[in-house]
XYZ file of C-alpha atoms in Angstrom:
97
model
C 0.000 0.000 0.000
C 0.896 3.647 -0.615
C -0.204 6.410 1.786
C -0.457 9.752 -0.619
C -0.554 12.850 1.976
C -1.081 16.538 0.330
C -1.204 19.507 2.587
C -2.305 22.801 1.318
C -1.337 26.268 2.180
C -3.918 28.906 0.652
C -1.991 32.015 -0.646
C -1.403 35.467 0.990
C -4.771 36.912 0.979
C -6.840 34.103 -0.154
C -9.846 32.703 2.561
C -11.393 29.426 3.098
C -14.764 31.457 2.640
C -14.438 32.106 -0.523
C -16.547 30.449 -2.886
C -14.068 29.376 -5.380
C -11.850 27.856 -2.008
C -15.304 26.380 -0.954
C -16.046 24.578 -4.396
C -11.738 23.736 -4.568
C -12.643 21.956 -1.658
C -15.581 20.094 -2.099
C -14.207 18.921 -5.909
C -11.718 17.139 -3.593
C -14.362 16.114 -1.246
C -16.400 14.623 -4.095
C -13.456 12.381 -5.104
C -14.466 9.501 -2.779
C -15.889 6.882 -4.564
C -15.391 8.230 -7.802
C -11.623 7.159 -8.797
C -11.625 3.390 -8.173
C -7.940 3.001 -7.672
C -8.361 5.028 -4.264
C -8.373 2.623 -1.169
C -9.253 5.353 1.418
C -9.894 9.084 1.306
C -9.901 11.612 3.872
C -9.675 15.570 3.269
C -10.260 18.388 5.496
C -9.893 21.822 6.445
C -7.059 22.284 9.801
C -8.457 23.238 12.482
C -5.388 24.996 14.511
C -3.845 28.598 13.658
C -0.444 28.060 14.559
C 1.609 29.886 11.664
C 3.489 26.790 10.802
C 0.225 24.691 9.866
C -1.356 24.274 6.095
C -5.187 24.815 5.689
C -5.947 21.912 3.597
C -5.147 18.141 4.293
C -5.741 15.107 1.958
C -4.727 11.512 3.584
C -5.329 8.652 0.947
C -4.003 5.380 0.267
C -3.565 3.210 -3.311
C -2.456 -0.632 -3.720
C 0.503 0.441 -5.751
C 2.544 2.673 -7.752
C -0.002 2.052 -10.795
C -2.575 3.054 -8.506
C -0.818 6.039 -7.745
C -0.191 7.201 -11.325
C -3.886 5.808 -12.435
C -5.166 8.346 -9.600
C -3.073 11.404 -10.191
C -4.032 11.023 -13.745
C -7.710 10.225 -13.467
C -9.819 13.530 -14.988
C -11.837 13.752 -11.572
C -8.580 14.714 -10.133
C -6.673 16.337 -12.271
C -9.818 19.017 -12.507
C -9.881 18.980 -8.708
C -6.298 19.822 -8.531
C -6.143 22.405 -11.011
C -8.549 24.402 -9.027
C -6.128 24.413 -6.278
C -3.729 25.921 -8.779
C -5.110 29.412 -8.907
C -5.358 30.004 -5.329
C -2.525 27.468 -3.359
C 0.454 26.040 -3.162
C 1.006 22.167 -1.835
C 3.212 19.407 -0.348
C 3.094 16.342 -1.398
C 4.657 13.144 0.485
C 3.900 9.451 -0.951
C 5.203 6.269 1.281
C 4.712 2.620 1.310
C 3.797 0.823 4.357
């Protein structure tokens, strides 16, 4: 299994209220279910305000690194991510375990 973790830091400026964050958001939500390859899916706003923390956490998990690429190329996600594009920047950390 892969674990696929993205964190999310909105740009200077930019607030979870607005409605193109809010719809950035639930494209990603909407994902579940919808890209077979995806074992589990979690993604949600942080809930601390220390400076150091992102706004924006996805925590998935694939079978393999075909599942990975077969994901990160799907169309539901590439439109989800490309969203993020005009309003964030991300981290990205994939590990097997």
């Amino acid at each position: 299994m892969i674990r696929h973790l993205v964190l999310f830091k909105l740009n200077e400026g930019v607030s979870r209220d607005e409605p193109r964050v809010q719809a950035a958001a639930r494209a990603f939500q909407e994902l579940a279910g919808r890209i077979p390859e995806l074992e589990s899916w979690e993604c949600a706003w942080n809930i601390t305000d220390r400076p150091i923390a992102y706004d924006f956490a996805i925590n998935s998990s694939v079978a393999d690194r075909d599942a990975l690429k077969n994901y990160a190329e799907h169309p539901a996600h590439q439109a989800a991510a490309g969203q993020w594009r005009e309003f964030a920047t991300w981290v990205i950390a994939d590990y097997e375990f």
